[in-house]
Each structure stands twice: as C-alpha cells, then as structure tokens.
PDB file of C-alpha atoms in Angstrom:
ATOM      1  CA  UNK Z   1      65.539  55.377  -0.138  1.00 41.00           C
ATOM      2  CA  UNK Z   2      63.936  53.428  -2.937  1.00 43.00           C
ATOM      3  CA  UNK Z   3      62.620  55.917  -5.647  1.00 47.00           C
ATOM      4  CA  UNK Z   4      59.724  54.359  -8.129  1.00 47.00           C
ATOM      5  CA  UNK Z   5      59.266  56.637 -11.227  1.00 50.00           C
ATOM      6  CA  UNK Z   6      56.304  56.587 -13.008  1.00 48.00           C
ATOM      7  CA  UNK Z   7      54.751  58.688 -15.242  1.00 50.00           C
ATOM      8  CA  UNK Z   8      52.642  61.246 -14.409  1.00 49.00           C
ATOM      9  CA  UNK Z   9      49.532  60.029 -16.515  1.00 49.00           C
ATOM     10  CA  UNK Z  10      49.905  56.675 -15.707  1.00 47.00           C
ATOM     11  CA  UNK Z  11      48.884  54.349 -12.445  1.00 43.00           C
ATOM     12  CA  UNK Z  12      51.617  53.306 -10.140  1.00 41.00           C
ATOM     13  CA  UNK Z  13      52.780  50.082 -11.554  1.00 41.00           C
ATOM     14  CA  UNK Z  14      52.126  47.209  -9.086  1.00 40.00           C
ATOM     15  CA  UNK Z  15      55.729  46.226  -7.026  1.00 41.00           C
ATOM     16  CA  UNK Z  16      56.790  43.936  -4.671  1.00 42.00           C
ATOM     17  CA  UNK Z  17      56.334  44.140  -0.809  1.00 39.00           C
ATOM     18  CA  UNK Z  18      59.962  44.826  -0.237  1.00 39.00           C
ATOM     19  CA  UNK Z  19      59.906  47.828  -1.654  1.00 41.00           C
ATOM     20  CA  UNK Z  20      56.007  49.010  -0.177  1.00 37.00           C
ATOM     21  CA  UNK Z  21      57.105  50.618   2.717  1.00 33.00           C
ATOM     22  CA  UNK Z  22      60.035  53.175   0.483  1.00 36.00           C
ATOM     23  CA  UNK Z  23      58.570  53.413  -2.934  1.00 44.00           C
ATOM     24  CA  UNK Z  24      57.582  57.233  -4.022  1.00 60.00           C
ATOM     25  CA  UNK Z  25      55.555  57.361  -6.975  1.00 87.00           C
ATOM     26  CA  UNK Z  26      57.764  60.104  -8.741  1.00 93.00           C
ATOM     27  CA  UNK Z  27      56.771  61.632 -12.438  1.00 95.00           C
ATOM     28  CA  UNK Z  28      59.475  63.683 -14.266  1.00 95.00           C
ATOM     29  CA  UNK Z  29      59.317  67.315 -15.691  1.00 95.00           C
ATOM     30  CA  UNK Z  30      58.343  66.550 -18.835  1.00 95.00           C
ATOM     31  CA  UNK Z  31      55.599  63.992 -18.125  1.00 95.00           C
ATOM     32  CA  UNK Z  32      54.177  66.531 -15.350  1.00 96.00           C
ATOM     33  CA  UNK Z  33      54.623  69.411 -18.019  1.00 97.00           C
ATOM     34  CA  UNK Z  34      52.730  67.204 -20.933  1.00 97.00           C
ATOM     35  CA  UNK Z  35      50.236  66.082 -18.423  1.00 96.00           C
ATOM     36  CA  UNK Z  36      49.053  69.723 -17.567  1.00 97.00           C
ATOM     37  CA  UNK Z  37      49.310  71.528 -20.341  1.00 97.00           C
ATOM     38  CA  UNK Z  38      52.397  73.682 -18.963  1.00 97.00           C
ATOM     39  CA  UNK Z  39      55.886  74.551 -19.918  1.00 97.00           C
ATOM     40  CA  UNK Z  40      59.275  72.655 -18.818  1.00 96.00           C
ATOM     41  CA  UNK Z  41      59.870  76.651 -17.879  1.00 97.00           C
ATOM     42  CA  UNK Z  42      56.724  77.297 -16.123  1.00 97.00           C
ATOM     43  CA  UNK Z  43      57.412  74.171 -13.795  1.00 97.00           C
ATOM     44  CA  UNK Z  44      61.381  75.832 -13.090  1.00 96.00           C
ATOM     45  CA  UNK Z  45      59.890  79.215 -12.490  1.00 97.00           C
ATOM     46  CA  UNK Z  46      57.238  77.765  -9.793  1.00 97.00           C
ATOM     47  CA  UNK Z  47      60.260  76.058  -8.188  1.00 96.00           C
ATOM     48  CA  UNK Z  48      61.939  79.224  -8.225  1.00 96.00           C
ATOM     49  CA  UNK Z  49      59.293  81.036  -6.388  1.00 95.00           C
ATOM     50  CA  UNK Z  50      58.859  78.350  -3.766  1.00 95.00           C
ATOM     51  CA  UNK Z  51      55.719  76.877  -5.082  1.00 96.00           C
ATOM     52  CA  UNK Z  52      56.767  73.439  -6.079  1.00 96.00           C
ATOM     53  CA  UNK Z  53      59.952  71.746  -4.311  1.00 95.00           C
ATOM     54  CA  UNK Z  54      60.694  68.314  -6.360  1.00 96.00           C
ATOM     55  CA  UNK Z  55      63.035  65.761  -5.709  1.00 95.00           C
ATOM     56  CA  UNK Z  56      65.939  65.405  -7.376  1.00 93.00           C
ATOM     57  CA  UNK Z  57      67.789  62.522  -8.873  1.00 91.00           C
ATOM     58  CA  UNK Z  58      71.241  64.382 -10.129  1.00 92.00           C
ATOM     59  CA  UNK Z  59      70.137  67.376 -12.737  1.00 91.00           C
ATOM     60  CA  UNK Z  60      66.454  65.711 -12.956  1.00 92.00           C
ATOM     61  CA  UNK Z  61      63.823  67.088 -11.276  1.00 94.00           C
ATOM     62  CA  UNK Z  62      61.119  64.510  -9.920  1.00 95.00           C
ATOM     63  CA  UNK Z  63      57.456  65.369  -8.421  1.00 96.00           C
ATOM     64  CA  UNK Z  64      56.020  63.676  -6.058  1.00 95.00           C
ATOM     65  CA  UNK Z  65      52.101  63.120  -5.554  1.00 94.00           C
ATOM     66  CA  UNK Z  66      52.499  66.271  -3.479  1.00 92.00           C
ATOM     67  CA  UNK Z  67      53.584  68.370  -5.936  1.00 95.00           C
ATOM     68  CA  UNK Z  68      51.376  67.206  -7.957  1.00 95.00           C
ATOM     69  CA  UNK Z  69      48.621  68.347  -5.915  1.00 94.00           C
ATOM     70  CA  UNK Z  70      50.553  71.505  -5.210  1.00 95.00           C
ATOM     71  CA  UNK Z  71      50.576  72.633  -9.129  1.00 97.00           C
ATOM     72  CA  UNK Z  72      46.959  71.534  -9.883  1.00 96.00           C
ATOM     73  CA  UNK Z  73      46.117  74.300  -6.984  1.00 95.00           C
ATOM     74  CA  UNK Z  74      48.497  76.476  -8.870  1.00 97.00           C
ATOM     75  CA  UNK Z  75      46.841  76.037 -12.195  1.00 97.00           C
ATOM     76  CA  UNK Z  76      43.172  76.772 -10.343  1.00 96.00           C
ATOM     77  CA  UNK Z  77      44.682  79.925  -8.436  1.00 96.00           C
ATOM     78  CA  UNK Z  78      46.292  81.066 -11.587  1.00 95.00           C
ATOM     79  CA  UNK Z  79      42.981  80.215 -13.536  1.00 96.00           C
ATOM     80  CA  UNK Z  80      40.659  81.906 -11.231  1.00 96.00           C
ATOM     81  CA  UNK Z  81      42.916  85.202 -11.383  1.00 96.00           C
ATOM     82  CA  UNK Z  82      44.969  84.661  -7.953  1.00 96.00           C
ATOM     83  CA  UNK Z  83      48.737  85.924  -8.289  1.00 95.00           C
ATOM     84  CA  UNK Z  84      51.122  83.807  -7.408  1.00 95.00           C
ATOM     85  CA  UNK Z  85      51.955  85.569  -4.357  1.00 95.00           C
ATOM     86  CA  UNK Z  86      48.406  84.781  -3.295  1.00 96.00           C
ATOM     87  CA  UNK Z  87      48.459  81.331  -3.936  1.00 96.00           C
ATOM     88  CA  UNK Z  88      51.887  80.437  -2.136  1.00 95.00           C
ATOM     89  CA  UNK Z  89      50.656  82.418   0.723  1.00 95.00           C
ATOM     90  CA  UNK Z  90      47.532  79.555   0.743  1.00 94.00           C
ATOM     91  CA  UNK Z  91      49.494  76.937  -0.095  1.00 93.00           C
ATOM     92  CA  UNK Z  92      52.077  77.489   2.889  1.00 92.00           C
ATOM     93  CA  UNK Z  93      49.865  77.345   5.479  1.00 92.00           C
ATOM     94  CA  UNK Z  94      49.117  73.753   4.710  1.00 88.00           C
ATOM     95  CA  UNK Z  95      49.271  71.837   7.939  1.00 86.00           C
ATOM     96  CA  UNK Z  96      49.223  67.769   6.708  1.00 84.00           C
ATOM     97  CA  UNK Z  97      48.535  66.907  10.336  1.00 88.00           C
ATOM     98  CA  UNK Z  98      46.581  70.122  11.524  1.00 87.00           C
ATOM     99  CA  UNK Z  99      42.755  71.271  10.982  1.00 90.00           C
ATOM    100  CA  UNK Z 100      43.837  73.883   7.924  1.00 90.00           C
ATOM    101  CA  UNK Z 101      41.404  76.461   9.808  1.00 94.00           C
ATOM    102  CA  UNK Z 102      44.258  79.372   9.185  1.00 93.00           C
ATOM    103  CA  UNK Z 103      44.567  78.371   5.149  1.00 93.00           C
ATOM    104  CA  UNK Z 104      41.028  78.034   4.925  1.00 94.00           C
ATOM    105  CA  UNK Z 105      40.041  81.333   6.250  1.00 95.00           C
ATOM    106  CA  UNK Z 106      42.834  82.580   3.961  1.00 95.00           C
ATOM    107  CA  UNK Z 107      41.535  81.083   0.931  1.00 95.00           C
ATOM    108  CA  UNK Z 108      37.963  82.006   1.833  1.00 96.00           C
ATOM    109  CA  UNK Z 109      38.820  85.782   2.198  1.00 97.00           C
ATOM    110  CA  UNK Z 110      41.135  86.092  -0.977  1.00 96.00           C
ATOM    111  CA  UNK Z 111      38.172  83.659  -2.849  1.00 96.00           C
ATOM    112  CA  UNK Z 112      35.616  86.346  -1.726  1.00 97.00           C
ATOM    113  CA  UNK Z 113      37.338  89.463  -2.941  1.00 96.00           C
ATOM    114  CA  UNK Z 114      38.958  88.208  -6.260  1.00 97.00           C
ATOM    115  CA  UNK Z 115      34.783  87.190  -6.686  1.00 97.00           C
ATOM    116  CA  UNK Z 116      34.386  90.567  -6.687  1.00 97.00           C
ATOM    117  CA  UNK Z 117      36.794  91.827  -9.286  1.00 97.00           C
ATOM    118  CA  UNK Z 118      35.692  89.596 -11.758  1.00 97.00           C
ATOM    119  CA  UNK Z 119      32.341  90.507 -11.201  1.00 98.00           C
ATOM    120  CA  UNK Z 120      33.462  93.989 -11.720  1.00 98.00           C
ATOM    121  CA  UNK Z 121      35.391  92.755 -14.797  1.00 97.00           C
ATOM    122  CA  UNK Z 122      32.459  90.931 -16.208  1.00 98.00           C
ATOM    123  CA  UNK Z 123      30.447  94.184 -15.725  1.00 98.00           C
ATOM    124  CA  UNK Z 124      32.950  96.526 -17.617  1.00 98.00           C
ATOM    125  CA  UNK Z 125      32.860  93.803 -20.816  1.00 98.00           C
ATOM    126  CA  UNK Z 126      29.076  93.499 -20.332  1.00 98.00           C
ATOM    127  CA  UNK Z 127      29.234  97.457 -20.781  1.00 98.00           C
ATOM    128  CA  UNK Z 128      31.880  96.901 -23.584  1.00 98.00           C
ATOM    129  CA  UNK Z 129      30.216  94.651 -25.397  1.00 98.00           C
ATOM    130  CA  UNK Z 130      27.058  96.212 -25.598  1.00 98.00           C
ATOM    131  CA  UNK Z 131      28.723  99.464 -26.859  1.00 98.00           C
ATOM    132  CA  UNK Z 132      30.553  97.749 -29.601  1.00 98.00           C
ATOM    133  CA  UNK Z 133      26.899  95.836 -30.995  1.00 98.00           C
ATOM    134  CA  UNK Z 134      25.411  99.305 -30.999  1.00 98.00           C
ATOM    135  CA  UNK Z 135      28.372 100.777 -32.902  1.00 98.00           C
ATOM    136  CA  UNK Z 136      28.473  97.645 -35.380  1.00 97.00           C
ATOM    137  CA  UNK Z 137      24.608  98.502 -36.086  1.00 96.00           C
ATOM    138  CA  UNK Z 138      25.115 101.939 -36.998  1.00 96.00           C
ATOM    139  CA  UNK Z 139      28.033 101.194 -39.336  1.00 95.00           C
ATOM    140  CA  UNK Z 140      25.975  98.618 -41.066  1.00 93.00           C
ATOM    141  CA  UNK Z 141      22.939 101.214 -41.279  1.00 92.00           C
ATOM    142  CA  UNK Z 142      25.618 103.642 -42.581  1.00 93.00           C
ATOM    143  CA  UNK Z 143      27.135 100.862 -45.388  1.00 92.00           C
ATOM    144  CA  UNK Z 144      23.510  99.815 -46.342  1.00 89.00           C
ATOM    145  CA  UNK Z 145      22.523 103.793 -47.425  1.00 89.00           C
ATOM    146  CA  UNK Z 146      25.488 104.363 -49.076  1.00 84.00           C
ATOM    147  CA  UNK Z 147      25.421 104.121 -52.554  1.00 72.00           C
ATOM    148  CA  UNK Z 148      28.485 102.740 -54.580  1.00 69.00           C
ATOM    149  CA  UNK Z 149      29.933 106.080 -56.760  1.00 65.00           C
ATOM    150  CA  UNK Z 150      29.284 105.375 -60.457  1.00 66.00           C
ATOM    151  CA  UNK Z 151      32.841 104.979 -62.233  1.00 69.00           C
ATOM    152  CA  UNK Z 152      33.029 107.922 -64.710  1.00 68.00           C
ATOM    153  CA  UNK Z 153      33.774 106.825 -68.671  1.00 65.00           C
ATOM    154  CA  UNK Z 154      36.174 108.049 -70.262  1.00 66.00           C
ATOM    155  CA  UNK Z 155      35.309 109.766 -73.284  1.00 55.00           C
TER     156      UNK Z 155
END
C-alpha cells in the first residue's frame, strides 16, 4: 500500500490518479503533537491505553484522518472532565457502518452526569469565591483603621 504523508495542518497535496484509490493522508507525531497543542508523550501514552492506534512506518508513528478524529474527541472528553477510561469506553463502541445508537446513549448518560458535577463544582467555587471577597473586605477595613506606629527617637 501506497502511504501519502502530509502534515497534519496542511491540505492533502493534489496526486495523480494512480495512486487515488491507495493514498492515506498520514501526519506524523510531531506535526499531530504541534497541531493540538499536546506532547510527543501524551500522543505515546494514548496509544498505550488503546485510544489512538497509528500506523507505523519502521520506529515512526503515523495518524491517519481517523486518529485524528479519535484525539480531537480525546482532547473534548479530557476538556469537559471525562477520564480516559470514560472516553475509550465511547470511543469503542464506534460502529463506522452501524447507527452508533449504543455509543450515543453512552455518551448521553456519562454527558448528563459529569453535567452535574461541574455544576456541583461551579457551586462550591461560587461559595468559595464569595467567602474569600468577604474576607478580602474585612482585611482592607482592618488595614484602613490601623494606624502606622510612630518610630520612637532616639534621644
């Protein structure tokens, strides 16, 4: 098979008909790394955990359009608070031929209650913050009263 790399910010270059039909468009580690703002080690440790599969060309590691895909859901499950468990579990069930109703459900539920720890999060620093302005105010009440000791002369 005919492997086209490319990198992963740029558009497939254009190439000839012969080699249409068994040209991947394939972006190294780096260039995927650079691209989203991740590290050559984040990208291993994905692999490592089954997330991300790349091809591989000898030692190098190449992603396909796929796996592109596959990290940018990563990135958003990671983002939104998901663990990692939680997002392979969703990410498995991908059916490329099949109606998705299983990983949808999935992602619905786990959406739903991770929606509800955040708003429980945002509550507790709502709480937090509004503790700390009221403690700022009555330290800057405190400093305003005080009056500077005079420096005694020596005499």
């Amino acid at each position: 098979m005919t492997m086209k790399l490319m990198k992963a910010d740029k558009p497939a270059a254009t190439h000839d008909a012969a080699n249409d039909e068994t040209a991947d468009e394939l972006a190294r580690i780096g260039d995927l790394a650079k691209k989203y703002g991740v590290t050559l080690r984040a990208l291993r440790f994905y692999e490592d955990k089954g997330l991300l599969s790349p091809k591989r060309d000898g030692a190098t590691r190449l992603y396909t359009r796929r796996e592109e895909v596959r990290l940018k859901l990563i990135l958003l499950g990671r983002k939104v608070g998901f663990s990692l468990r939680d997002v392979k579990q969703m990410l498995d069930l991908y059916e490329p031929q099949g109606s998705n109703v299983k990983q949808l459900r999935l992602a619905l539920d786990k959406s739903e209650k991770q929606l509800g720890r955040l708003n429980k999060q945002r509550q507790a620093i709502d709480e937090a913050i509004g503790e700390l302005t009221e403690v700022m105010t009555v330290v800057r009440e405190r400093l305003a009263e005080a009056r500077p000791m005079p420096v005694a002369a020596n005499g």
